[in-house]
Amino acid sequence: MKGIPSTDMRIVESPADMQALSRTARTAGKTIALVPTMGYLHDGHASLMREGRKRADLLVMSIFVNPTQFGAGEDFDAYPRDLERDMRIAAEAGVDLIFAPKASQMYTAGYQTYVNVEDISLPLCGASRPGHFRGVTTVVAKLFNIVMPHVALFGKKDFQQLAVIRRMAADLNMDLEIVGMPIVREVDGLAMSSRNSYLSPEERRAALCLSRGIVEARKLFAFGERESGRLKGAVAAVIAAEPLAVSEYLELRDGGTLEEVAQAGSGTLLALAVRIGKTRLIDNCILGEPD
Ligand code: PAF
């Protein structure tokens, strides 16, 4: 029932079983919301689940650390996993059903089909993680086909991911609503991420340079600065002042097309990826708008 926390949450592993449950729910006239995750849940995920709870009769959360979106040498093996903890958080947020398939069930022997969104997958994270978005769009398309949601919810911290998924859904006539939810931050400003768990206390402190950079750019924008070079320079100075931080990208782009802009304006995206030790963190904002 919409808005009512679930008491008897189910876990489903098999894509065929999940599909059958969704088909039954749809036949009974129920609406389905999906929150796709890779697990190791935090309050950012919980905000997606709470919103999903409000929007549909059946709230499904998927937990799947998707191998095809990790490049060679990335953190697929090390990615944090804790299903019991995730189950507790999901139950509290009112999830009815966790879909948690194994990689061998999602990518069966002989698998060879991928979904590729072109131009907007290329810059930013697409440039530093070649093939990443092809893995994301492939798994998300599969999740949509398996869970058959009426609405799917994603966080805006992964701004480009959300844009790429929206593009895929529109281009492939997928019959569902894609909802983007605000970034959830720790009290000191750090954007919530499962990867924050990799940070040592010293790195955790250093990681604040991302949100500080964003605050700085927001401030300059509010005072009328529009010149892209100067806005980026101010953020770069904040990152450079942190000895543990190495900037991977720092860009101002149009929030719709993701094309680079020389002058910031309404709807301009500031996006950054920074390495703190071995941990790669991303953050972003739309200048002039709240998270
Ligand atoms: O944002 C994530 O956690 C993942 O990229 C997603 C959307 C669940 C696909 O694996």
mmCIF file of C-alpha atoms and ligand atoms in Angstrom:
data_model
loop_
_atom_site.group_PDB
_atom_site.id
_atom_site.type_symbol
_atom_site.label_atom_id
_atom_site.label_comp_id
_atom_site.label_asym_id
_atom_site.label_seq_id
_atom_site.Cartn_x
_atom_site.Cartn_y
_atom_site.Cartn_z
ATOM 1 C CA MET A 1 0.000 0.000 0.000
ATOM 2 C CA LYS A 2 1.243 3.470 -0.907
ATOM 3 C CA GLY A 3 2.995 5.268 1.983
ATOM 4 C CA ILE A 4 2.873 2.351 4.420
ATOM 5 C CA PRO A 5 6.204 0.801 5.570
ATOM 6 C CA SER A 6 6.585 -2.852 4.661
ATOM 7 C CA THR A 7 6.727 -5.471 7.428
ATOM 8 C CA ASP A 8 7.333 -8.605 5.367
ATOM 9 C CA MET A 9 9.958 -7.673 2.825
ATOM 10 C CA ARG A 10 10.878 -10.383 0.320
ATOM 11 C CA ILE A 11 14.200 -11.100 -1.339
ATOM 12 C CA VAL A 12 14.154 -12.399 -4.895
ATOM 13 C CA GLU A 13 17.266 -13.635 -6.688
ATOM 14 C CA SER A 14 15.980 -14.994 -9.951
ATOM 15 C CA PRO A 15 15.207 -12.545 -12.793
ATOM 16 C CA ALA A 16 12.424 -14.867 -13.995
ATOM 17 C CA ASP A 17 10.790 -14.924 -10.531
ATOM 18 C CA MET A 18 11.077 -11.140 -10.290
ATOM 19 C CA GLN A 19 9.506 -10.720 -13.717
ATOM 20 C CA ALA A 20 6.632 -13.061 -12.757
ATOM 21 C CA LEU A 21 5.987 -11.097 -9.530
ATOM 22 C CA SER A 22 5.966 -7.810 -11.418
ATOM 23 C CA ARG A 23 3.651 -9.209 -14.056
ATOM 24 C CA THR A 24 1.233 -10.388 -11.338
ATOM 25 C CA ALA A 25 1.380 -6.987 -9.618
ATOM 26 C CA ARG A 26 0.679 -5.171 -12.879
ATOM 27 C CA THR A 27 -2.190 -7.524 -13.734
ATOM 28 C CA ALA A 28 -3.688 -6.747 -10.322
ATOM 29 C CA GLY A 29 -3.546 -3.043 -11.242
ATOM 30 C CA LYS A 30 -0.670 -2.199 -8.885
ATOM 31 C CA THR A 31 1.980 0.394 -9.682
ATOM 32 C CA ILE A 32 5.687 -0.442 -9.227
ATOM 33 C CA ALA A 33 8.565 1.826 -8.181
ATOM 34 C CA LEU A 34 12.185 0.707 -8.614
ATOM 35 C CA VAL A 35 15.244 2.030 -6.796
ATOM 36 C CA PRO A 36 18.292 0.514 -8.512
ATOM 37 C CA THR A 37 21.352 0.310 -6.220
ATOM 38 C CA MET A 38 24.642 -1.485 -5.808
ATOM 39 C CA GLY A 39 23.926 -1.886 -2.089
ATOM 40 C CA TYR A 40 25.911 -0.645 0.923
ATOM 41 C CA LEU A 41 23.043 1.747 1.440
ATOM 42 C CA HIS A 42 23.215 5.209 2.970
ATOM 43 C CA ASP A 43 20.753 8.023 3.591
ATOM 44 C CA GLY A 44 20.937 9.070 -0.052
ATOM 45 C CA HIS A 45 19.504 5.678 -1.026
ATOM 46 C CA ALA A 46 16.968 5.905 1.824
ATOM 47 C CA SER A 47 15.660 9.191 0.397
ATOM 48 C CA LEU A 48 15.072 7.443 -2.954
ATOM 49 C CA MET A 49 13.268 4.580 -1.221
ATOM 50 C CA ARG A 50 11.058 6.916 0.807
ATOM 51 C CA GLU A 51 10.086 8.796 -2.358
ATOM 52 C CA GLY A 52 9.475 5.509 -4.199
ATOM 53 C CA ARG A 53 7.269 4.382 -1.298
ATOM 54 C CA LYS A 54 5.079 7.446 -1.828
ATOM 55 C CA ARG A 55 4.819 6.966 -5.578
ATOM 56 C CA ALA A 56 3.781 3.339 -6.050
ATOM 57 C CA ASP A 57 1.975 0.358 -4.547
ATOM 58 C CA LEU A 58 4.953 -2.011 -4.810
ATOM 59 C CA LEU A 59 8.416 -0.685 -3.919
ATOM 60 C CA VAL A 60 11.268 -2.754 -5.343
ATOM 61 C CA MET A 61 14.930 -2.060 -4.631
ATOM 62 C CA SER A 62 17.590 -3.857 -6.632
ATOM 63 C CA ILE A 63 20.990 -4.631 -5.147
ATOM 64 C CA PHE A 64 23.487 -5.670 -7.764
ATOM 65 C CA VAL A 65 27.167 -4.760 -7.961
ATOM 66 C CA ASN A 66 27.228 -4.672 -11.733
ATOM 67 C CA PRO A 67 30.528 -5.985 -13.125
ATOM 68 C CA THR A 68 30.060 -4.446 -16.595
ATOM 69 C CA GLN A 69 30.251 -0.873 -15.310
ATOM 70 C CA PHE A 70 33.653 -1.352 -13.651
ATOM 71 C CA GLY A 71 36.818 -1.022 -15.718
ATOM 72 C CA ALA A 72 39.936 -3.158 -15.352
ATOM 73 C CA GLY A 73 41.795 -2.106 -12.197
ATOM 74 C CA GLU A 74 38.709 -0.426 -10.683
ATOM 75 C CA ASP A 75 37.158 -1.367 -7.342
ATOM 76 C CA PHE A 76 34.669 -4.095 -8.376
ATOM 77 C CA ASP A 77 36.139 -6.700 -5.977
ATOM 78 C CA ALA A 78 36.628 -4.208 -3.145
ATOM 79 C CA TYR A 79 33.200 -2.559 -3.546
ATOM 80 C CA PRO A 80 31.586 -2.681 -0.070
ATOM 81 C CA ARG A 81 28.851 -5.289 0.382
ATOM 82 C CA ASP A 82 26.642 -5.929 3.446
ATOM 83 C CA LEU A 83 23.298 -7.490 2.564
ATOM 84 C CA GLU A 84 22.053 -7.840 6.156
ATOM 85 C CA ARG A 85 22.594 -4.165 6.890
ATOM 86 C CA ASP A 86 21.009 -3.230 3.559
ATOM 87 C CA MET A 87 17.964 -5.353 4.397
ATOM 88 C CA ARG A 88 17.446 -3.509 7.680
ATOM 89 C CA ILE A 89 17.691 -0.096 5.992
ATOM 90 C CA ALA A 90 15.389 -1.185 3.168
ATOM 91 C CA ALA A 91 12.762 -2.572 5.553
ATOM 92 C CA GLU A 92 12.796 0.675 7.536
ATOM 93 C CA ALA A 93 12.287 2.678 4.355
ATOM 94 C CA GLY A 94 9.273 0.575 3.385
ATOM 95 C CA VAL A 95 10.752 -1.586 0.613
ATOM 96 C CA ASP A 96 8.460 -4.517 -0.298
ATOM 97 C CA LEU A 97 10.906 -6.530 -2.296
ATOM 98 C CA ILE A 98 14.666 -6.643 -2.781
ATOM 99 C CA PHE A 99 15.793 -7.959 -6.148
ATOM 100 C CA ALA A 100 19.348 -9.223 -5.629
ATOM 101 C CA PRO A 101 20.450 -11.399 -8.543
ATOM 102 C CA LYS A 102 23.855 -13.007 -8.974
ATOM 103 C CA ALA A 103 26.108 -11.830 -11.814
ATOM 104 C CA SER A 104 25.702 -15.234 -13.480
ATOM 105 C CA GLN A 105 21.913 -14.716 -13.527
ATOM 106 C CA MET A 106 22.148 -11.268 -15.101
ATOM 107 C CA TYR A 107 24.913 -12.128 -17.557
ATOM 108 C CA THR A 108 24.258 -15.712 -18.581
ATOM 109 C CA ALA A 109 26.662 -17.802 -20.671
ATOM 110 C CA GLY A 110 26.973 -16.362 -24.177
ATOM 111 C CA TYR A 111 25.783 -12.895 -23.126
ATOM 112 C CA GLN A 112 26.582 -10.308 -25.821
ATOM 113 C CA THR A 113 24.012 -7.498 -25.800
ATOM 114 C CA TYR A 114 24.829 -3.965 -24.610
ATOM 115 C CA VAL A 115 23.007 -0.633 -24.601
ATOM 116 C CA ASN A 116 25.107 2.369 -25.539
ATOM 117 C CA VAL A 117 24.002 5.990 -25.265
ATOM 118 C CA GLU A 118 26.340 8.021 -27.442
ATOM 119 C CA ASP A 119 27.378 11.682 -27.011
ATOM 120 C CA ILE A 120 26.372 12.432 -23.427
ATOM 121 C CA SER A 121 28.143 9.267 -22.239
ATOM 122 C CA LEU A 122 31.485 10.557 -23.538
ATOM 123 C CA PRO A 123 32.626 13.521 -21.370
ATOM 124 C CA LEU A 124 33.201 13.712 -17.597
ATOM 125 C CA CYS A 125 32.993 10.226 -16.018
ATOM 126 C CA GLY A 126 32.675 8.722 -19.499
ATOM 127 C CA ALA A 127 36.099 10.101 -20.405
ATOM 128 C CA SER A 128 37.808 8.986 -17.212
ATOM 129 C CA ARG A 129 35.978 5.623 -17.062
ATOM 130 C CA PRO A 130 35.665 4.373 -20.653
ATOM 131 C CA GLY A 131 32.852 1.841 -20.993
ATOM 132 C CA HIS A 132 31.361 2.736 -17.610
ATOM 133 C CA PHE A 133 28.072 4.130 -18.923
ATOM 134 C CA ARG A 134 27.670 1.287 -21.406
ATOM 135 C CA GLY A 135 27.654 -1.016 -18.370
ATOM 136 C CA VAL A 136 25.249 1.241 -16.476
ATOM 137 C CA THR A 137 22.744 1.603 -19.320
ATOM 138 C CA THR A 138 22.911 -2.104 -20.070
ATOM 139 C CA VAL A 139 22.150 -3.153 -16.510
ATOM 140 C CA VAL A 140 19.518 -0.462 -15.992
ATOM 141 C CA ALA A 141 17.747 -1.483 -19.223
ATOM 142 C CA LYS A 142 17.803 -5.092 -18.002
ATOM 143 C CA LEU A 143 16.453 -4.046 -14.584
ATOM 144 C CA PHE A 144 13.647 -2.113 -16.284
ATOM 145 C CA ASN A 145 12.756 -5.188 -18.369
ATOM 146 C CA ILE A 146 12.835 -7.475 -15.340
ATOM 147 C CA VAL A 147 11.102 -5.293 -12.726
ATOM 148 C CA MET A 148 8.822 -3.472 -15.191
ATOM 149 C CA PRO A 149 8.523 -0.355 -12.996
ATOM 150 C CA HIS A 150 6.185 2.547 -13.649
ATOM 151 C CA VAL A 151 8.719 4.837 -11.983
ATOM 152 C CA ALA A 152 12.453 4.514 -11.278
ATOM 153 C CA LEU A 153 14.396 6.768 -8.916
ATOM 154 C CA PHE A 154 18.059 7.850 -9.135
ATOM 155 C CA GLY A 155 20.203 10.291 -7.155
ATOM 156 C CA LYS A 156 21.473 13.537 -8.691
ATOM 157 C CA LYS A 157 24.931 12.986 -7.210
ATOM 158 C CA ASP A 158 25.490 10.833 -10.290
ATOM 159 C CA PHE A 159 24.228 13.673 -12.467
ATOM 160 C CA GLN A 160 25.631 12.340 -15.734
ATOM 161 C CA GLN A 161 24.321 8.845 -14.995
ATOM 162 C CA LEU A 162 20.830 10.299 -14.528
ATOM 163 C CA ALA A 163 21.128 12.263 -17.802
ATOM 164 C CA VAL A 164 22.324 9.175 -19.683
ATOM 165 C CA ILE A 165 19.500 7.023 -18.258
ATOM 166 C CA ARG A 166 16.897 9.660 -19.133
ATOM 167 C CA ARG A 167 18.293 9.774 -22.696
ATOM 168 C CA MET A 168 18.174 5.978 -22.970
ATOM 169 C CA ALA A 169 14.601 5.813 -21.668
ATOM 170 C CA ALA A 170 13.436 8.528 -24.094
ATOM 171 C CA ASP A 171 15.351 7.174 -27.095
ATOM 172 C CA LEU A 172 14.197 3.596 -26.572
ATOM 173 C CA ASN A 173 10.563 4.560 -25.805
ATOM 174 C CA MET A 174 10.740 2.987 -22.361
ATOM 175 C CA ASP A 175 7.343 3.374 -20.753
ATOM 176 C CA LEU A 176 8.247 4.665 -17.305
ATOM 177 C CA GLU A 177 8.973 7.858 -15.390
ATOM 178 C CA ILE A 178 12.572 8.591 -14.369
ATOM 179 C CA VAL A 179 12.814 10.652 -11.175
ATOM 180 C CA GLY A 180 15.999 12.449 -10.084
ATOM 181 C CA MET A 181 16.348 13.093 -6.367
ATOM 182 C CA PRO A 182 18.484 15.756 -4.604
ATOM 183 C CA ILE A 183 22.007 15.002 -3.383
ATOM 184 C CA VAL A 184 22.039 14.026 0.304
ATOM 185 C CA ARG A 185 25.030 15.367 2.233
ATOM 186 C CA GLU A 186 26.643 14.650 5.577
ATOM 187 C CA VAL A 187 26.302 17.543 8.047
ATOM 188 C CA ASP A 188 29.750 18.828 7.061
ATOM 189 C CA GLY A 189 28.841 18.879 3.349
ATOM 190 C CA LEU A 190 30.369 15.642 2.014
ATOM 191 C CA ALA A 191 28.000 14.087 -0.543
ATOM 192 C CA MET A 192 26.891 10.651 0.654
ATOM 193 C CA SER A 193 28.443 7.756 -1.264
ATOM 194 C CA SER A 194 29.069 4.092 -0.565
ATOM 195 C CA ARG A 195 32.705 4.791 -1.504
ATOM 196 C CA ASN A 196 33.090 7.185 1.461
ATOM 197 C CA SER A 197 33.589 4.002 3.506
ATOM 198 C CA TYR A 198 37.043 3.618 1.861
ATOM 199 C CA LEU A 199 38.295 6.876 3.403
ATOM 200 C CA SER A 200 40.666 6.956 6.393
ATOM 201 C CA PRO A 201 39.861 9.681 8.966
ATOM 202 C CA GLU A 202 42.493 11.928 7.393
ATOM 203 C CA GLU A 203 41.125 11.293 3.896
ATOM 204 C CA ARG A 204 37.573 11.852 5.124
ATOM 205 C CA ARG A 205 38.615 15.330 6.252
ATOM 206 C CA ALA A 206 40.434 15.965 2.960
ATOM 207 C CA ALA A 207 37.351 14.865 0.978
ATOM 208 C CA LEU A 208 35.556 18.014 2.134
ATOM 209 C CA CYS A 209 37.461 19.923 -0.547
ATOM 210 C CA LEU A 210 34.838 18.786 -3.095
ATOM 211 C CA SER A 211 31.862 20.334 -1.320
ATOM 212 C CA ARG A 212 33.963 23.355 -0.314
ATOM 213 C CA GLY A 213 34.824 23.904 -3.964
ATOM 214 C CA ILE A 214 31.138 23.751 -4.824
ATOM 215 C CA VAL A 215 30.243 26.231 -2.076
ATOM 216 C CA GLU A 216 32.938 28.578 -3.394
ATOM 217 C CA ALA A 217 31.608 28.400 -6.966
ATOM 218 C CA ARG A 218 28.027 28.898 -5.782
ATOM 219 C CA LYS A 219 29.142 31.985 -3.833
ATOM 220 C CA LEU A 220 30.947 33.536 -6.808
ATOM 221 C CA PHE A 221 27.982 32.764 -9.078
ATOM 222 C CA ALA A 222 25.615 34.405 -6.570
ATOM 223 C CA PHE A 223 27.850 37.521 -6.654
ATOM 224 C CA GLY A 224 27.526 37.650 -10.441
ATOM 225 C CA GLU A 225 30.601 35.783 -11.725
ATOM 226 C CA ARG A 226 29.741 34.048 -15.024
ATOM 227 C CA GLU A 227 33.157 33.524 -16.613
ATOM 228 C CA SER A 228 33.748 29.772 -16.750
ATOM 229 C CA GLY A 229 37.536 30.045 -16.409
ATOM 230 C CA ARG A 230 37.288 32.114 -13.242
ATOM 231 C CA LEU A 231 34.633 29.883 -11.661
ATOM 232 C CA LYS A 232 36.684 26.762 -12.411
ATOM 233 C CA GLY A 233 39.860 28.476 -11.232
ATOM 234 C CA ALA A 234 38.278 29.211 -7.858
ATOM 235 C CA VAL A 235 37.222 25.586 -7.389
ATOM 236 C CA ALA A 236 40.608 24.338 -8.609
ATOM 237 C CA ALA A 237 42.308 26.507 -5.974
ATOM 238 C CA VAL A 238 40.236 24.898 -3.205
ATOM 239 C CA ILE A 239 41.154 21.396 -4.453
ATOM 240 C CA ALA A 240 44.818 22.319 -4.943
ATOM 241 C CA ALA A 241 45.019 23.553 -1.330
ATOM 242 C CA GLU A 242 44.277 20.019 -0.136
ATOM 243 C CA PRO A 243 47.494 17.938 -0.279
ATOM 244 C CA LEU A 244 45.676 14.569 -0.385
ATOM 245 C CA ALA A 245 43.458 15.569 -3.321
ATOM 246 C CA VAL A 246 44.168 15.044 -7.021
ATOM 247 C CA SER A 247 41.648 16.559 -9.412
ATOM 248 C CA GLU A 248 40.496 14.250 -12.204
ATOM 249 C CA TYR A 249 38.069 16.625 -13.874
ATOM 250 C CA LEU A 250 36.502 19.943 -13.014
ATOM 251 C CA GLU A 251 34.100 21.217 -15.646
ATOM 252 C CA LEU A 252 31.260 23.594 -16.329
ATOM 253 C CA ARG A 253 28.735 22.153 -18.757
ATOM 254 C CA ASP A 254 25.190 22.704 -19.876
ATOM 255 C CA GLY A 255 23.011 20.695 -17.467
ATOM 256 C CA GLY A 256 20.830 19.431 -20.327
ATOM 257 C CA THR A 257 23.209 18.629 -23.192
ATOM 258 C CA LEU A 258 26.404 18.278 -21.106
ATOM 259 C CA GLU A 259 28.195 20.457 -23.655
ATOM 260 C CA GLU A 260 30.986 22.679 -22.320
ATOM 261 C CA VAL A 261 30.081 26.321 -21.648
ATOM 262 C CA ALA A 262 32.361 29.359 -21.682
ATOM 263 C CA GLN A 263 29.862 31.433 -19.709
ATOM 264 C CA ALA A 264 27.831 30.029 -16.841
ATOM 265 C CA GLY A 265 24.117 30.731 -16.733
ATOM 266 C CA SER A 266 20.919 29.198 -15.468
ATOM 267 C CA GLY A 267 21.098 25.412 -15.674
ATOM 268 C CA THR A 268 24.914 25.264 -15.768
ATOM 269 C CA LEU A 269 26.351 22.133 -14.227
ATOM 270 C CA LEU A 270 29.551 22.257 -12.191
ATOM 271 C CA ALA A 271 30.869 18.692 -12.041
ATOM 272 C CA LEU A 272 34.006 17.395 -10.419
ATOM 273 C CA ALA A 273 35.800 14.137 -9.834
ATOM 274 C CA VAL A 274 38.653 14.105 -7.335
ATOM 275 C CA ARG A 275 40.884 11.332 -6.087
ATOM 276 C CA ILE A 276 41.510 11.314 -2.351
ATOM 277 C CA GLY A 277 44.241 8.733 -1.961
ATOM 278 C CA LYS A 278 42.926 5.690 -3.824
ATOM 279 C CA THR A 279 39.289 6.751 -3.572
ATOM 280 C CA ARG A 280 37.613 8.482 -6.494
ATOM 281 C CA LEU A 281 34.797 10.820 -5.431
ATOM 282 C CA ILE A 282 32.383 12.858 -7.547
ATOM 283 C CA ASP A 283 30.171 15.801 -6.718
ATOM 284 C CA ASN A 284 28.226 18.430 -8.635
ATOM 285 C CA CYS A 285 25.745 21.249 -8.496
ATOM 286 C CA ILE A 286 23.588 23.261 -10.842
ATOM 287 C CA LEU A 287 24.776 26.830 -10.242
ATOM 288 C CA GLY A 288 22.054 29.045 -8.840
ATOM 289 C CA GLU A 289 19.891 26.087 -7.816
ATOM 290 C CA PRO A 290 19.720 24.082 -4.582
ATOM 291 C CA ASP A 291 21.064 20.460 -4.527
HETATM 292 O O1 PAF B 1 24.230 4.334 -9.198
HETATM 293 C C1 PAF B 1 24.372 3.103 -9.016
HETATM 294 O O2 PAF B 1 24.382 2.613 -7.895
HETATM 295 C C2 PAF B 1 24.550 2.204 -10.231
HETATM 296 O O3 PAF B 1 25.271 2.836 -11.228
HETATM 297 C C3 PAF B 1 23.227 1.650 -10.787
HETATM 298 C C4 PAF B 1 22.325 2.759 -11.310
HETATM 299 C C5 PAF B 1 22.493 0.878 -9.691
HETATM 300 C C6 PAF B 1 23.501 0.693 -11.942
HETATM 301 O O4 PAF B 1 24.307 -0.363 -11.546
#
